[in-house]
mmCIF file of N, CA and C in Angstrom:
data_model
loop_
_atom_site.group_PDB
_atom_site.id
_atom_site.type_symbol
_atom_site.label_atom_id
_atom_site.label_comp_id
_atom_site.label_asym_id
_atom_site.label_seq_id
_atom_site.Cartn_x
_atom_site.Cartn_y
_atom_site.Cartn_z
ATOM 1 N N MET Q 1 20.115 27.438 2.374
ATOM 2 C CA MET Q 1 20.257 25.993 2.320
ATOM 3 C C MET Q 1 21.006 25.587 1.061
ATOM 4 N N ARG Q 2 21.597 24.420 1.073
ATOM 5 C CA ARG Q 2 22.394 23.946 -0.051
ATOM 6 C C ARG Q 2 21.582 23.740 -1.315
ATOM 7 N N GLY Q 3 20.326 23.405 -1.197
ATOM 8 C CA GLY Q 3 19.449 23.192 -2.336
ATOM 9 C C GLY Q 3 18.040 23.568 -1.948
ATOM 10 N N GLN Q 4 17.221 23.766 -2.896
ATOM 11 C CA GLN Q 4 15.851 24.188 -2.633
ATOM 12 C C GLN Q 4 15.011 23.052 -2.051
ATOM 13 N N THR Q 5 14.083 23.379 -1.165
ATOM 14 C CA THR Q 5 13.161 22.399 -0.591
ATOM 15 C C THR Q 5 11.728 22.842 -0.856
ATOM 16 N N ALA Q 6 10.817 21.951 -0.567
ATOM 17 C CA ALA Q 6 9.404 22.315 -0.562
ATOM 18 C C ALA Q 6 9.185 23.269 0.612
ATOM 19 N N PRO Q 7 8.091 24.027 0.606
ATOM 20 C CA PRO Q 7 7.799 24.866 1.768
ATOM 21 C C PRO Q 7 7.748 24.007 3.028
ATOM 22 N N TYR Q 8 8.179 24.563 4.135
ATOM 23 C CA TYR Q 8 8.245 23.777 5.364
ATOM 24 C C TYR Q 8 7.924 24.633 6.578
ATOM 25 N N ARG Q 9 7.640 23.939 7.663
ATOM 26 C CA ARG Q 9 7.495 24.559 8.965
ATOM 27 C C ARG Q 9 8.374 23.755 9.907
ATOM 28 N N MET Q 10 9.186 24.451 10.699
ATOM 29 C CA MET Q 10 10.080 23.774 11.628
ATOM 30 C C MET Q 10 9.454 23.768 13.024
ATOM 31 N N ILE Q 11 9.579 22.644 13.699
ATOM 32 C CA ILE Q 11 9.126 22.511 15.080
ATOM 33 C C ILE Q 11 10.342 22.087 15.886
ATOM 34 N N THR Q 12 10.686 22.890 16.886
ATOM 35 C CA THR Q 12 11.861 22.616 17.701
ATOM 36 C C THR Q 12 11.439 22.105 19.071
ATOM 37 N N SER Q 13 12.129 21.070 19.523
ATOM 38 C CA SER Q 13 11.898 20.544 20.867
ATOM 39 C C SER Q 13 13.217 19.999 21.399
ATOM 40 N N ASP Q 14 13.174 19.476 22.620
ATOM 41 C CA ASP Q 14 14.394 18.897 23.177
ATOM 42 C C ASP Q 14 14.795 17.619 22.440
ATOM 43 N N LYS Q 15 13.911 17.101 21.595
ATOM 44 C CA LYS Q 15 14.202 15.900 20.807
ATOM 45 C C LYS Q 15 14.795 16.232 19.444
ATOM 46 N N GLY Q 16 15.007 17.502 19.176
ATOM 47 C CA GLY Q 16 15.586 17.921 17.909
ATOM 48 C C GLY Q 16 14.606 18.728 17.079
ATOM 49 N N ARG Q 17 15.032 19.057 15.893
ATOM 50 C CA ARG Q 17 14.175 19.801 14.970
ATOM 51 C C ARG Q 17 13.408 18.824 14.093
ATOM 52 N N ARG Q 18 12.117 19.081 13.927
ATOM 53 C CA ARG Q 18 11.285 18.306 12.994
ATOM 54 C C ARG Q 18 10.759 19.281 11.965
ATOM 55 N N TYR Q 19 10.578 18.779 10.762
ATOM 56 C CA TYR Q 19 10.092 19.624 9.671
ATOM 57 C C TYR Q 19 8.844 19.019 9.052
ATOM 58 N N HIS Q 20 7.863 19.885 8.811
ATOM 59 C CA HIS Q 20 6.675 19.528 8.045
ATOM 60 C C HIS Q 20 6.879 20.112 6.660
ATOM 61 N N PHE Q 21 6.816 19.285 5.633
ATOM 62 C CA PHE Q 21 7.002 19.734 4.252
ATOM 63 C C PHE Q 21 5.657 19.732 3.530
ATOM 64 N N PHE Q 22 5.390 20.813 2.797
ATOM 65 C CA PHE Q 22 4.090 21.026 2.161
ATOM 66 C C PHE Q 22 4.196 21.106 0.638
ATOM 67 N N CYS Q 23 3.159 20.644 -0.041
ATOM 68 C CA CYS Q 23 3.056 20.729 -1.501
ATOM 69 C C CYS Q 23 2.915 22.197 -1.901
ATOM 70 N N GLU Q 24 3.695 22.632 -2.889
ATOM 71 C CA GLU Q 24 3.629 24.027 -3.340
ATOM 72 C C GLU Q 24 2.383 24.327 -4.159
ATOM 73 N N ALA Q 25 1.732 23.318 -4.685
ATOM 74 C CA ALA Q 25 0.534 23.548 -5.494
ATOM 75 C C ALA Q 25 -0.734 23.538 -4.647
ATOM 76 N N SER Q 26 -0.837 22.607 -3.709
ATOM 77 C CA SER Q 26 -2.076 22.464 -2.935
ATOM 78 C C SER Q 26 -1.973 22.992 -1.508
ATOM 79 N N GLY Q 27 -0.755 23.109 -0.987
ATOM 80 C CA GLY Q 27 -0.571 23.503 0.402
ATOM 81 C C GLY Q 27 -0.729 22.347 1.377
ATOM 82 N N MET Q 28 -0.960 21.146 0.855
ATOM 83 C CA MET Q 28 -1.181 19.957 1.666
ATOM 84 C C MET Q 28 0.115 19.513 2.356
ATOM 85 N N LEU Q 29 -0.004 19.066 3.614
ATOM 86 C CA LEU Q 29 1.126 18.470 4.312
ATOM 87 C C LEU Q 29 1.437 17.132 3.644
ATOM 88 N N VAL Q 30 2.682 16.962 3.203
ATOM 89 C CA VAL Q 30 3.058 15.756 2.470
ATOM 90 C C VAL Q 30 3.983 14.861 3.299
ATOM 91 N N ALA Q 31 4.902 15.454 4.049
ATOM 92 C CA ALA Q 31 5.860 14.645 4.794
ATOM 93 C C ALA Q 31 6.277 15.358 6.074
ATOM 94 N N THR Q 32 6.572 14.556 7.085
ATOM 95 C CA THR Q 32 7.098 15.064 8.353
ATOM 96 C C THR Q 32 8.401 14.333 8.628
ATOM 97 N N SER Q 33 9.422 15.093 8.975
ATOM 98 C CA SER Q 33 10.730 14.477 9.212
ATOM 99 C C SER Q 33 10.805 13.874 10.608
ATOM 100 N N ASN Q 34 11.728 12.959 10.757
ATOM 101 C CA ASN Q 34 12.092 12.466 12.076
ATOM 102 C C ASN Q 34 12.880 13.568 12.778
ATOM 103 N N PRO Q 35 13.024 13.507 14.100
ATOM 104 C CA PRO Q 35 13.835 14.515 14.785
ATOM 105 C C PRO Q 35 15.239 14.560 14.190
ATOM 106 N N THR Q 36 15.715 15.758 13.991
ATOM 107 C CA THR Q 36 17.005 15.962 13.339
ATOM 108 C C THR Q 36 17.891 16.832 14.213
ATOM 109 N N PHE Q 37 19.110 16.388 14.410
ATOM 110 C CA PHE Q 37 20.084 17.155 15.174
ATOM 111 C C PHE Q 37 21.201 17.584 14.247
ATOM 112 N N ALA Q 38 21.559 18.850 14.310
ATOM 113 C CA ALA Q 38 22.680 19.384 13.543
ATOM 114 C C ALA Q 38 23.120 20.682 14.215
ATOM 115 N N GLN Q 39 24.313 21.136 13.883
ATOM 116 C CA GLN Q 39 24.832 22.345 14.519
ATOM 117 C C GLN Q 39 24.053 23.591 14.118
ATOM 118 N N THR Q 40 23.600 23.630 12.869
ATOM 119 C CA THR Q 40 22.872 24.814 12.411
ATOM 120 C C THR Q 40 21.486 24.414 11.907
ATOM 121 N N GLU Q 41 20.603 25.397 11.886
ATOM 122 C CA GLU Q 41 19.260 25.156 11.355
ATOM 123 C C GLU Q 41 19.324 24.776 9.887
ATOM 124 N N GLU Q 42 20.219 25.399 9.142
ATOM 125 C CA GLU Q 42 20.378 25.091 7.716
ATOM 126 C C GLU Q 42 20.811 23.645 7.503
ATOM 127 N N ASP Q 43 21.747 23.181 8.305
ATOM 128 C CA ASP Q 43 22.202 21.794 8.189
ATOM 129 C C ASP Q 43 21.093 20.811 8.556
ATOM 130 N N ALA Q 44 20.328 21.131 9.609
ATOM 131 C CA ALA Q 44 19.226 20.264 10.017
ATOM 132 C C ALA Q 44 18.180 20.180 8.913
ATOM 133 N N LEU Q 45 17.854 21.301 8.296
ATOM 134 C CA LEU Q 45 16.889 21.314 7.205
ATOM 135 C C LEU Q 45 17.379 20.465 6.041
ATOM 136 N N TYR Q 46 18.632 20.613 5.676
ATOM 137 C CA TYR Q 46 19.206 19.833 4.573
ATOM 138 C C TYR Q 46 19.114 18.328 4.867
ATOM 139 N N ILE Q 47 19.474 17.938 6.083
ATOM 140 C CA ILE Q 47 19.434 16.517 6.457
ATOM 141 C C ILE Q 47 17.999 16.004 6.417
ATOM 142 N N ALA Q 48 17.074 16.752 7.016
ATOM 143 C CA ALA Q 48 15.670 16.325 7.057
ATOM 144 C C ALA Q 48 15.078 16.229 5.660
ATOM 145 N N TRP Q 49 15.384 17.199 4.804
ATOM 146 C CA TRP Q 49 14.860 17.182 3.432
ATOM 147 C C TRP Q 49 15.381 15.980 2.669
ATOM 148 N N GLU Q 50 16.668 15.751 2.698
ATOM 149 C CA GLU Q 50 17.273 14.645 1.957
ATOM 150 C C GLU Q 50 16.839 13.286 2.507
ATOM 151 N N ARG Q 51 16.733 13.172 3.811
ATOM 152 C CA ARG Q 51 16.428 11.889 4.451
ATOM 153 C C ARG Q 51 14.931 11.575 4.487
ATOM 154 N N ASP Q 52 14.107 12.585 4.798
ATOM 155 C CA ASP Q 52 12.700 12.316 5.080
ATOM 156 C C ASP Q 52 11.695 13.031 4.180
ATOM 157 N N GLY Q 53 12.113 14.033 3.438
ATOM 158 C CA GLY Q 53 11.150 14.816 2.679
ATOM 159 C C GLY Q 53 11.163 14.624 1.178
ATOM 160 N N LYS Q 54 12.320 14.748 0.584
ATOM 161 C CA LYS Q 54 12.463 14.823 -0.871
ATOM 162 C C LYS Q 54 11.825 13.660 -1.627
ATOM 163 N N ASN Q 55 11.926 12.456 -1.077
ATOM 164 C CA ASN Q 55 11.407 11.285 -1.802
ATOM 165 C C ASN Q 55 9.875 11.234 -1.829
ATOM 166 N N HIS Q 56 9.199 12.143 -1.151
ATOM 167 C CA HIS Q 56 7.735 12.204 -1.166
ATOM 168 C C HIS Q 56 7.209 13.242 -2.156
ATOM 169 N N PHE Q 57 8.110 13.877 -2.890
ATOM 170 C CA PHE Q 57 7.734 14.964 -3.783
ATOM 171 C C PHE Q 57 8.183 14.702 -5.216
ATOM 172 N N ASN Q 58 7.565 15.424 -6.125
ATOM 173 C CA ASN Q 58 7.960 15.460 -7.527
ATOM 174 C C ASN Q 58 8.293 16.911 -7.844
ATOM 175 N N ARG Q 59 9.269 17.126 -8.697
ATOM 176 C CA ARG Q 59 9.641 18.486 -9.084
ATOM 177 C C ARG Q 59 9.132 18.764 -10.486
ATOM 178 N N CYS Q 60 8.345 19.816 -10.612
ATOM 179 C CA CYS Q 60 7.812 20.206 -11.915
ATOM 180 C C CYS Q 60 8.961 20.639 -12.819
ATOM 181 N N GLN Q 61 9.014 20.072 -14.019
ATOM 182 C CA GLN Q 61 10.073 20.399 -14.967
ATOM 183 C C GLN Q 61 9.891 21.786 -15.591
ATOM 184 N N LYS Q 62 8.686 22.328 -15.480
ATOM 185 C CA LYS Q 62 8.405 23.622 -16.084
ATOM 186 C C LYS Q 62 8.639 24.777 -15.111
ATOM 187 N N CYS Q 63 8.029 24.715 -13.919
ATOM 188 C CA CYS Q 63 8.119 25.840 -12.982
ATOM 189 C C CYS Q 63 9.034 25.573 -11.791
ATOM 190 N N GLY Q 64 9.422 24.310 -11.581
ATOM 191 C CA GLY Q 64 10.347 23.977 -10.498
ATOM 192 C C GLY Q 64 9.714 23.764 -9.139
ATOM 193 N N LYS Q 65 8.389 23.812 -9.043
ATOM 194 C CA LYS Q 65 7.724 23.612 -7.757
ATOM 195 C C LYS Q 65 7.844 22.160 -7.305
ATOM 196 N N TRP Q 66 7.910 21.980 -5.976
ATOM 197 C CA TRP Q 66 7.881 20.654 -5.375
ATOM 198 C C TRP Q 66 6.435 20.343 -5.060
ATOM 199 N N VAL Q 67 5.888 19.268 -5.655
ATOM 200 C CA VAL Q 67 4.470 18.949 -5.497
ATOM 201 C C VAL Q 67 4.262 17.485 -5.124
ATOM 202 N N SER Q 68 3.104 17.216 -4.519
ATOM 203 C CA SER Q 68 2.721 15.850 -4.144
ATOM 204 C C SER Q 68 2.347 15.058 -5.387
ATOM 205 N N ASP Q 69 2.237 13.753 -5.233
ATOM 206 C CA ASP Q 69 1.818 12.894 -6.346
ATOM 207 C C ASP Q 69 0.465 13.321 -6.905
ATOM 208 N N GLU Q 70 -0.439 13.744 -6.013
ATOM 209 C CA GLU Q 70 -1.784 14.139 -6.438
ATOM 210 C C GLU Q 70 -1.781 15.389 -7.304
ATOM 211 N N MET Q 71 -0.754 16.198 -7.196
ATOM 212 C CA MET Q 71 -0.677 17.438 -7.962
ATOM 213 C C MET Q 71 0.386 17.370 -9.059
ATOM 214 N N TYR Q 72 0.769 16.154 -9.428
ATOM 215 C CA TYR Q 72 1.822 15.954 -10.429
ATOM 216 C C TYR Q 72 1.260 15.213 -11.627
ATOM 217 N N ASN Q 73 1.456 15.767 -12.793
ATOM 218 C CA ASN Q 73 1.033 15.131 -14.036
ATOM 219 C C ASN Q 73 2.231 14.352 -14.568
ATOM 220 N N ALA Q 74 2.308 13.078 -14.211
ATOM 221 C CA ALA Q 74 3.460 12.251 -14.568
ATOM 222 C C ALA Q 74 3.595 12.047 -16.073
ATOM 223 N N ASP Q 75 2.513 12.259 -16.817
ATOM 224 C CA ASP Q 75 2.580 12.123 -18.272
ATOM 225 C C ASP Q 75 3.454 13.201 -18.901
ATOM 226 N N THR Q 76 3.499 14.365 -18.274
ATOM 227 C CA THR Q 76 4.257 15.485 -18.843
ATOM 228 C C THR Q 76 5.420 15.923 -17.965
ATOM 229 N N LEU Q 77 5.562 15.318 -16.782
ATOM 230 C CA LEU Q 77 6.596 15.656 -15.796
ATOM 231 C C LEU Q 77 6.450 17.093 -15.285
ATOM 232 N N ASN Q 78 5.214 17.570 -15.258
ATOM 233 C CA ASN Q 78 4.917 18.913 -14.775
ATOM 234 C C ASN Q 78 3.875 18.846 -13.679
ATOM 235 N N CYS Q 79 3.773 19.936 -12.910
ATOM 236 C CA CYS Q 79 2.720 19.997 -11.905
ATOM 237 C C CYS Q 79 1.373 20.190 -12.612
ATOM 238 N N ALA Q 80 0.319 19.920 -11.890
ATOM 239 C CA ALA Q 80 -1.021 20.024 -12.473
ATOM 240 C C ALA Q 80 -1.408 21.478 -12.764
ATOM 241 N N ILE Q 81 -0.682 22.430 -12.239
ATOM 242 C CA ILE Q 81 -0.937 23.835 -12.561
ATOM 243 C C ILE Q 81 -0.355 24.166 -13.935
ATOM 244 N N CYS Q 82 0.852 23.697 -14.200
ATOM 245 C CA CYS Q 82 1.497 23.967 -15.503
ATOM 246 C C CYS Q 82 0.879 23.144 -16.628
ATOM 247 N N THR Q 83 0.510 21.896 -16.350
ATOM 248 C CA THR Q 83 -0.101 21.028 -17.347
ATOM 249 C C THR Q 83 -1.281 20.318 -16.700
ATOM 250 N N PRO Q 84 -2.450 20.934 -16.737
ATOM 251 C CA PRO Q 84 -3.626 20.287 -16.139
ATOM 252 C C PRO Q 84 -3.931 18.957 -16.817
ATOM 253 N N TRP Q 85 -4.586 18.086 -16.062
ATOM 254 C CA TRP Q 85 -5.004 16.815 -16.634
ATOM 255 C C TRP Q 85 -6.046 17.086 -17.702
ATOM 256 N N GLU Q 86 -6.021 16.267 -18.731
ATOM 257 C CA GLU Q 86 -6.945 16.458 -19.844
ATOM 258 C C GLU Q 86 -8.294 15.822 -19.575
ATOM 259 N N ASP Q 87 -9.327 16.450 -20.104
ATOM 260 C CA ASP Q 87 -10.627 15.802 -20.188
ATOM 261 C C ASP Q 87 -10.614 14.957 -21.456
ATOM 262 N N THR Q 88 -11.447 13.951 -21.514
ATOM 263 C CA THR Q 88 -11.538 13.123 -22.709
ATOM 264 C C THR Q 88 -12.084 13.966 -23.858
ATOM 265 N N PRO Q 89 -11.387 14.015 -24.996
ATOM 266 C CA PRO Q 89 -11.867 14.824 -26.122
ATOM 267 C C PRO Q 89 -13.102 14.206 -26.786
ATOM 268 N N HIS Q 90 -13.959 15.067 -27.319
ATOM 269 C CA HIS Q 90 -15.141 14.616 -28.054
ATOM 270 C C HIS Q 90 -14.972 14.812 -29.556
ATOM 271 N N PHE Q 91 -14.048 15.719 -29.924
ATOM 272 C CA PHE Q 91 -13.783 16.022 -31.332
ATOM 273 C C PHE Q 91 -12.291 16.159 -31.551
ATOM 274 N N CYS Q 92 -11.830 15.814 -32.722
ATOM 275 C CA CYS Q 92 -10.422 15.992 -33.091
ATOM 276 C C CYS Q 92 -10.133 17.490 -33.210
ATOM 277 N N SER Q 93 -9.068 17.932 -32.576
ATOM 278 C CA SER Q 93 -8.721 19.358 -32.619
ATOM 279 C C SER Q 93 -8.158 19.764 -33.980
ATOM 280 N N GLN Q 94 -7.753 18.799 -34.812
ATOM 281 C CA GLN Q 94 -7.185 19.107 -36.129
ATOM 282 C C GLN Q 94 -8.236 19.158 -37.235
ATOM 283 N N CYS Q 95 -9.135 18.156 -37.250
ATOM 284 C CA CYS Q 95 -10.085 18.085 -38.374
ATOM 285 C C CYS Q 95 -11.551 18.208 -37.961
ATOM 286 N N GLY Q 96 -11.836 18.167 -36.652
ATOM 287 C CA GLY Q 96 -13.204 18.325 -36.191
ATOM 288 C C GLY Q 96 -14.031 17.053 -36.171
ATOM 289 N N GLN Q 97 -13.452 15.933 -36.559
ATOM 290 C CA GLN Q 97 -14.155 14.650 -36.570
ATOM 291 C C GLN Q 97 -14.575 14.267 -35.150
ATOM 292 N N ARG Q 98 -15.812 13.799 -34.985
ATOM 293 C CA ARG Q 98 -16.265 13.292 -33.686
ATOM 294 C C ARG Q 98 -15.457 12.034 -33.372
ATOM 295 N N VAL Q 99 -14.991 11.886 -32.113
ATOM 296 C CA VAL Q 99 -14.167 10.744 -31.720
ATOM 297 C C VAL Q 99 -14.795 10.025 -30.531
ATOM 298 N N ASP Q 100 -14.451 8.752 -30.374
ATOM 299 C CA ASP Q 100 -14.895 7.953 -29.239
ATOM 300 C C ASP Q 100 -13.998 8.250 -28.041
ATOM 301 N N PRO Q 101 -14.513 8.104 -26.823
ATOM 302 C CA PRO Q 101 -13.719 8.404 -25.624
ATOM 303 C C PRO Q 101 -12.429 7.596 -25.498
ATOM 304 N N ASP Q 102 -12.382 6.392 -26.059
ATOM 305 C CA ASP Q 102 -11.184 5.556 -25.947
ATOM 306 C C ASP Q 102 -10.170 5.770 -27.070
ATOM 307 N N ASP Q 103 -10.509 6.575 -28.071
ATOM 308 C CA ASP Q 103 -9.585 6.813 -29.184
ATOM 309 C C ASP Q 103 -8.375 7.612 -28.724
ATOM 310 N N VAL Q 104 -7.217 7.187 -29.174
ATOM 311 C CA VAL Q 104 -5.984 7.918 -28.912
ATOM 312 C C VAL Q 104 -5.617 8.739 -30.152
ATOM 313 N N PHE Q 105 -5.928 8.213 -31.326
ATOM 314 C CA PHE Q 105 -5.682 8.904 -32.590
ATOM 315 C C PHE Q 105 -7.007 9.101 -33.313
ATOM 316 N N CYS Q 106 -7.102 10.182 -34.071
ATOM 317 C CA CYS Q 106 -8.295 10.447 -34.872
ATOM 318 C C CYS Q 106 -8.386 9.405 -35.975
ATOM 319 N N ARG Q 107 -9.569 8.843 -36.159
ATOM 320 C CA ARG Q 107 -9.766 7.816 -37.193
ATOM 321 C C ARG Q 107 -9.798 8.421 -38.593
ATOM 322 N N LYS Q 108 -10.020 9.732 -38.686
ATOM 323 C CA LYS Q 108 -10.079 10.375 -39.991
ATOM 324 C C LYS Q 108 -8.713 10.899 -40.438
ATOM 325 N N CYS Q 109 -8.062 11.697 -39.589
ATOM 326 C CA CYS Q 109 -6.803 12.331 -40.024
ATOM 327 C C CYS Q 109 -5.561 11.748 -39.352
ATOM 328 N N GLY Q 110 -5.730 10.916 -38.318
ATOM 329 C CA GLY Q 110 -4.587 10.274 -37.662
ATOM 330 C C GLY Q 110 -3.900 11.120 -36.598
ATOM 331 N N SER Q 111 -4.410 12.313 -36.305
ATOM 332 C CA SER Q 111 -3.791 13.176 -35.293
ATOM 333 C C SER Q 111 -3.916 12.567 -33.908
ATOM 334 N N LYS Q 112 -2.905 12.796 -33.098
ATOM 335 C CA LYS Q 112 -2.934 12.350 -31.713
ATOM 336 C C LYS Q 112 -3.962 13.188 -30.955
ATOM 337 N N LEU Q 113 -4.856 12.528 -30.211
ATOM 338 C CA LEU Q 113 -5.948 13.222 -29.539
ATOM 339 C C LEU Q 113 -5.604 13.651 -28.113
ATOM 340 N N ARG Q 114 -4.749 12.878 -27.458
ATOM 341 C CA ARG Q 114 -4.409 13.172 -26.075
ATOM 342 C C ARG Q 114 -2.918 12.981 -25.876
ATOM 343 N N TYR Q 115 -2.325 13.757 -24.985
ATOM 344 C CA TYR Q 115 -0.897 13.644 -24.749
ATOM 345 C C TYR Q 115 -0.551 12.462 -23.868
ATOM 346 N N ARG Q 116 -1.457 11.986 -23.042
ATOM 347 C CA ARG Q 116 -1.104 11.032 -21.994
ATOM 348 C C ARG Q 116 -0.975 9.582 -22.425
ATOM 349 N N GLU Q 117 -1.652 9.138 -23.446
ATOM 350 C CA GLU Q 117 -1.621 7.721 -23.787
ATOM 351 C C GLU Q 117 -0.392 7.287 -24.575
ATOM 352 N N VAL Q 118 0.006 8.084 -25.537
ATOM 353 C CA VAL Q 118 1.090 7.666 -26.436
ATOM 354 C C VAL Q 118 1.989 8.856 -26.701
ATOM 355 N N GLU Q 119 3.270 8.603 -26.702
ATOM 356 C CA GLU Q 119 4.227 9.680 -27.039
ATOM 357 C C GLU Q 119 4.581 9.637 -28.495
#
């Protein structure tokens, strides 16, 4: 194919080829294409991906996987496998000061506590 797609399954009928596109992280069905007609299977896949599949996925900047919104950490532009979501910190990783759940910066040393709130 001209470019990489998410994993897919093709279903062929007299109405054309349809594609089911799946999240590479969870295996969940994310998008189904409309019937697609083209001279070759490769061309049909390209058309279906560009028209009906690609806009339902995010591409991990680290590993390149195509993943659903649920498996995408938009704070880091990576999939949840490469950059898992953070739990709320209880202590500063730099100085050990106990922190409140809503703190973004340590009140003692000023270190950033979480990647998601502030860049």
